[in-house]
Amino acid sequence: MKEKRIQSQKELADLVGSTEVMISRFKTNTRYDITTLFIINRGLKNVPMKNLFYVQEIRGRAIQQN
């Protein structure tokens, strides 16, 4: 949001054509799916998708592979 000088979640929701609730859930990492990520990314046009999230390494846990 800082890159685009967006001041509020409502402003971001309006920009990407979504709801403030969806943006809030995304920002707090609760109850969103990959579609949310793509909707926000599409609305922010020049912001790389990797800037919308971070990866946290969890040590001591095995990663299940299918």
mmCIF file of N, CA and C in Angstrom:
data_model
loop_
_atom_site.group_PDB
_atom_site.id
_atom_site.type_symbol
_atom_site.label_atom_id
_atom_site.label_comp_id
_atom_site.label_asym_id
_atom_site.label_seq_id
_atom_site.Cartn_x
_atom_site.Cartn_y
_atom_site.Cartn_z
ATOM 1 N N MET A 1 0.822 -1.188 0.000
ATOM 2 C CA MET A 1 0.000 0.000 0.000
ATOM 3 C C MET A 1 0.865 1.252 0.000
ATOM 4 N N LYS A 2 2.000 1.168 0.668
ATOM 5 C CA LYS A 2 2.871 2.340 0.745
ATOM 6 C C LYS A 2 3.428 2.711 -0.623
ATOM 7 N N GLU A 3 3.738 1.691 -1.447
ATOM 8 C CA GLU A 3 4.291 1.962 -2.776
ATOM 9 C C GLU A 3 3.337 2.789 -3.628
ATOM 10 N N LYS A 4 2.057 2.559 -3.478
ATOM 11 C CA LYS A 4 1.046 3.272 -4.268
ATOM 12 C C LYS A 4 0.464 4.468 -3.527
ATOM 13 N N ARG A 5 0.992 4.762 -2.344
ATOM 14 C CA ARG A 5 0.520 5.873 -1.516
ATOM 15 C C ARG A 5 -0.969 5.740 -1.178
ATOM 16 N N ILE A 6 -1.369 4.530 -0.885
ATOM 17 C CA ILE A 6 -2.745 4.250 -0.492
ATOM 18 C C ILE A 6 -2.820 4.370 1.018
ATOM 19 N N GLN A 7 -3.754 5.157 1.500
ATOM 20 C CA GLN A 7 -3.815 5.493 2.916
ATOM 21 C C GLN A 7 -4.692 4.566 3.751
ATOM 22 N N SER A 8 -5.632 3.870 3.141
ATOM 23 C CA SER A 8 -6.555 3.058 3.937
ATOM 24 C C SER A 8 -6.922 1.772 3.203
ATOM 25 N N GLN A 9 -7.440 0.837 3.963
ATOM 26 C CA GLN A 9 -7.900 -0.411 3.368
ATOM 27 C C GLN A 9 -9.097 -0.159 2.455
ATOM 28 N N LYS A 10 -9.931 0.798 2.806
ATOM 29 C CA LYS A 10 -11.074 1.144 1.953
ATOM 30 C C LYS A 10 -10.596 1.677 0.612
ATOM 31 N N GLU A 11 -9.575 2.516 0.642
ATOM 32 C CA GLU A 11 -9.013 3.059 -0.594
ATOM 33 C C GLU A 11 -8.479 1.931 -1.483
ATOM 34 N N LEU A 12 -7.776 0.978 -0.877
ATOM 35 C CA LEU A 12 -7.251 -0.159 -1.633
ATOM 36 C C LEU A 12 -8.394 -1.007 -2.181
ATOM 37 N N ALA A 13 -9.401 -1.258 -1.362
ATOM 38 C CA ALA A 13 -10.550 -2.047 -1.809
ATOM 39 C C ALA A 13 -11.228 -1.391 -3.005
ATOM 40 N N ASP A 14 -11.417 -0.084 -2.947
ATOM 41 C CA ASP A 14 -12.025 0.643 -4.065
ATOM 42 C C ASP A 14 -11.156 0.547 -5.315
ATOM 43 N N LEU A 15 -9.848 0.654 -5.146
ATOM 44 C CA LEU A 15 -8.914 0.610 -6.273
ATOM 45 C C LEU A 15 -8.941 -0.738 -6.982
ATOM 46 N N VAL A 16 -8.997 -1.818 -6.212
ATOM 47 C CA VAL A 16 -8.927 -3.150 -6.819
ATOM 48 C C VAL A 16 -10.300 -3.765 -7.079
ATOM 49 N N GLY A 17 -11.361 -3.053 -6.719
ATOM 50 C CA GLY A 17 -12.711 -3.550 -6.967
ATOM 51 C C GLY A 17 -13.115 -4.663 -6.016
ATOM 52 N N SER A 18 -12.784 -4.494 -4.757
ATOM 53 C CA SER A 18 -13.066 -5.509 -3.754
ATOM 54 C C SER A 18 -13.747 -4.866 -2.553
ATOM 55 N N THR A 19 -13.788 -5.608 -1.446
ATOM 56 C CA THR A 19 -14.389 -5.074 -0.227
ATOM 57 C C THR A 19 -13.315 -4.801 0.817
ATOM 58 N N GLU A 20 -13.639 -3.927 1.727
ATOM 59 C CA GLU A 20 -12.720 -3.605 2.817
ATOM 60 C C GLU A 20 -12.481 -4.832 3.705
ATOM 61 N N VAL A 21 -13.501 -5.660 3.865
ATOM 62 C CA VAL A 21 -13.375 -6.884 4.671
ATOM 63 C C VAL A 21 -12.340 -7.822 4.049
ATOM 64 N N MET A 22 -12.399 -8.007 2.728
ATOM 65 C CA MET A 22 -11.442 -8.883 2.058
ATOM 66 C C MET A 22 -10.016 -8.361 2.225
ATOM 67 N N ILE A 23 -9.834 -7.061 2.106
ATOM 68 C CA ILE A 23 -8.507 -6.462 2.267
ATOM 69 C C ILE A 23 -8.025 -6.648 3.699
ATOM 70 N N SER A 24 -8.903 -6.471 4.656
ATOM 71 C CA SER A 24 -8.541 -6.650 6.060
ATOM 72 C C SER A 24 -8.098 -8.082 6.332
ATOM 73 N N ARG A 25 -8.839 -9.039 5.818
ATOM 74 C CA ARG A 25 -8.477 -10.450 6.008
ATOM 75 C C ARG A 25 -7.137 -10.763 5.355
ATOM 76 N N PHE A 26 -6.898 -10.186 4.197
ATOM 77 C CA PHE A 26 -5.621 -10.398 3.514
ATOM 78 C C PHE A 26 -4.484 -9.805 4.335
ATOM 79 N N LYS A 27 -4.680 -8.587 4.806
ATOM 80 C CA LYS A 27 -3.626 -7.883 5.543
ATOM 81 C C LYS A 27 -3.287 -8.567 6.864
ATOM 82 N N THR A 28 -4.277 -9.188 7.497
ATOM 83 C CA THR A 28 -4.029 -9.872 8.770
ATOM 84 C C THR A 28 -3.780 -11.367 8.588
ATOM 85 N N ASN A 29 -3.675 -11.801 7.340
ATOM 86 C CA ASN A 29 -3.397 -13.206 7.017
ATOM 87 C C ASN A 29 -4.458 -14.168 7.536
ATOM 88 N N THR A 30 -5.717 -13.758 7.490
ATOM 89 C CA THR A 30 -6.788 -14.655 7.918
ATOM 90 C C THR A 30 -7.826 -14.816 6.817
ATOM 91 N N ARG A 31 -8.232 -16.034 6.594
ATOM 92 C CA ARG A 31 -9.343 -16.372 5.698
ATOM 93 C C ARG A 31 -9.315 -15.689 4.337
ATOM 94 N N TYR A 32 -8.292 -15.911 3.603
ATOM 95 C CA TYR A 32 -8.295 -15.481 2.207
ATOM 96 C C TYR A 32 -7.702 -16.595 1.370
ATOM 97 N N ASP A 33 -7.978 -16.574 0.102
ATOM 98 C CA ASP A 33 -7.428 -17.594 -0.773
ATOM 99 C C ASP A 33 -6.581 -16.953 -1.865
ATOM 100 N N ILE A 34 -6.055 -17.770 -2.729
ATOM 101 C CA ILE A 34 -5.152 -17.292 -3.780
ATOM 102 C C ILE A 34 -5.855 -16.305 -4.711
ATOM 103 N N THR A 35 -7.160 -16.444 -4.870
ATOM 104 C CA THR A 35 -7.917 -15.517 -5.713
ATOM 105 C C THR A 35 -7.791 -14.092 -5.191
ATOM 106 N N THR A 36 -7.819 -13.931 -3.878
ATOM 107 C CA THR A 36 -7.660 -12.611 -3.264
ATOM 108 C C THR A 36 -6.333 -11.990 -3.666
ATOM 109 N N LEU A 37 -5.288 -12.784 -3.621
ATOM 110 C CA LEU A 37 -3.960 -12.304 -3.993
ATOM 111 C C LEU A 37 -3.950 -11.802 -5.433
ATOM 112 N N PHE A 38 -4.560 -12.545 -6.343
ATOM 113 C CA PHE A 38 -4.595 -12.141 -7.745
ATOM 114 C C PHE A 38 -5.459 -10.897 -7.963
ATOM 115 N N ILE A 39 -6.567 -10.783 -7.241
ATOM 116 C CA ILE A 39 -7.425 -9.596 -7.364
ATOM 117 C C ILE A 39 -6.664 -8.343 -6.942
ATOM 118 N N ILE A 40 -5.984 -8.424 -5.809
ATOM 119 C CA ILE A 40 -5.221 -7.275 -5.319
ATOM 120 C C ILE A 40 -4.080 -6.955 -6.270
ATOM 121 N N ASN A 41 -3.374 -7.986 -6.727
ATOM 122 C CA ASN A 41 -2.252 -7.770 -7.644
ATOM 123 C C ASN A 41 -2.709 -7.117 -8.941
ATOM 124 N N ARG A 42 -3.827 -7.568 -9.480
ATOM 125 C CA ARG A 42 -4.345 -6.989 -10.722
ATOM 126 C C ARG A 42 -4.678 -5.508 -10.533
ATOM 127 N N GLY A 43 -5.252 -5.165 -9.397
ATOM 128 C CA GLY A 43 -5.614 -3.776 -9.132
ATOM 129 C C GLY A 43 -4.420 -2.865 -8.921
ATOM 130 N N LEU A 44 -3.322 -3.425 -8.428
ATOM 131 C CA LEU A 44 -2.127 -2.612 -8.161
ATOM 132 C C LEU A 44 -1.157 -2.567 -9.343
ATOM 133 N N LYS A 45 -1.516 -3.148 -10.436
ATOM 134 C CA LYS A 45 -0.815 -3.161 -11.720
ATOM 135 C C LYS A 45 0.707 -3.247 -11.682
ATOM 136 N N ASN A 46 1.426 -2.266 -11.204
ATOM 137 C CA ASN A 46 2.886 -2.268 -11.301
ATOM 138 C C ASN A 46 3.598 -2.770 -10.053
ATOM 139 N N VAL A 47 2.861 -3.316 -9.104
ATOM 140 C CA VAL A 47 3.477 -3.842 -7.884
ATOM 141 C C VAL A 47 3.696 -5.345 -8.080
ATOM 142 N N PRO A 48 4.942 -5.809 -7.968
ATOM 143 C CA PRO A 48 5.194 -7.244 -8.137
ATOM 144 C C PRO A 48 4.434 -8.065 -7.090
ATOM 145 N N MET A 49 3.919 -9.214 -7.505
ATOM 146 C CA MET A 49 3.146 -10.052 -6.596
ATOM 147 C C MET A 49 3.951 -10.431 -5.359
ATOM 148 N N LYS A 50 5.247 -10.632 -5.508
ATOM 149 C CA LYS A 50 6.067 -11.032 -4.361
ATOM 150 C C LYS A 50 6.058 -9.969 -3.262
ATOM 151 N N ASN A 51 5.700 -8.733 -3.594
ATOM 152 C CA ASN A 51 5.629 -7.666 -2.593
ATOM 153 C C ASN A 51 4.342 -7.715 -1.768
ATOM 154 N N LEU A 52 3.412 -8.575 -2.139
ATOM 155 C CA LEU A 52 2.132 -8.647 -1.439
ATOM 156 C C LEU A 52 2.132 -9.633 -0.276
ATOM 157 N N PHE A 53 3.182 -10.430 -0.153
ATOM 158 C CA PHE A 53 3.220 -11.401 0.932
ATOM 159 C C PHE A 53 4.660 -11.694 1.307
ATOM 160 N N TYR A 54 4.840 -12.398 2.400
ATOM 161 C CA TYR A 54 6.175 -12.827 2.795
ATOM 162 C C TYR A 54 6.118 -14.302 3.167
ATOM 163 N N VAL A 55 7.268 -14.920 3.088
ATOM 164 C CA VAL A 55 7.371 -16.329 3.437
ATOM 165 C C VAL A 55 8.138 -16.431 4.739
ATOM 166 N N GLN A 56 7.573 -17.149 5.676
ATOM 167 C CA GLN A 56 8.220 -17.334 6.964
ATOM 168 C C GLN A 56 8.687 -18.781 7.057
ATOM 169 N N GLU A 57 9.958 -18.953 7.333
ATOM 170 C CA GLU A 57 10.513 -20.295 7.458
ATOM 171 C C GLU A 57 10.200 -20.841 8.842
ATOM 172 N N ILE A 58 9.719 -22.053 8.882
ATOM 173 C CA ILE A 58 9.447 -22.710 10.154
ATOM 174 C C ILE A 58 10.491 -23.802 10.329
ATOM 175 N N ARG A 59 11.349 -23.615 11.304
ATOM 176 C CA ARG A 59 12.437 -24.569 11.523
ATOM 177 C C ARG A 59 11.944 -25.785 12.294
ATOM 178 N N GLY A 60 12.558 -26.908 11.991
ATOM 179 C CA GLY A 60 12.251 -28.119 12.724
ATOM 180 C C GLY A 60 10.983 -28.828 12.284
ATOM 181 N N ARG A 61 10.380 -28.383 11.213
ATOM 182 C CA ARG A 61 9.169 -29.039 10.722
ATOM 183 C C ARG A 61 9.435 -29.589 9.334
ATOM 184 N N ALA A 62 9.031 -30.795 9.120
ATOM 185 C CA ALA A 62 9.201 -31.419 7.810
ATOM 186 C C ALA A 62 8.177 -30.838 6.846
ATOM 187 N N ILE A 63 8.575 -30.696 5.616
ATOM 188 C CA ILE A 63 7.668 -30.222 4.571
ATOM 189 C C ILE A 63 7.129 -31.448 3.848
ATOM 190 N N GLN A 64 5.822 -31.563 3.828
ATOM 191 C CA GLN A 64 5.201 -32.705 3.166
ATOM 192 C C GLN A 64 5.211 -32.476 1.667
ATOM 193 N N GLN A 65 5.674 -33.459 0.938
ATOM 194 C CA GLN A 65 5.686 -33.374 -0.514
ATOM 195 C C GLN A 65 4.762 -34.433 -1.078
ATOM 196 N N ASN A 66 3.990 -34.060 -2.075
ATOM 197 C CA ASN A 66 3.077 -35.024 -2.711
ATOM 198 C C ASN A 66 3.727 -35.641 -3.904
#
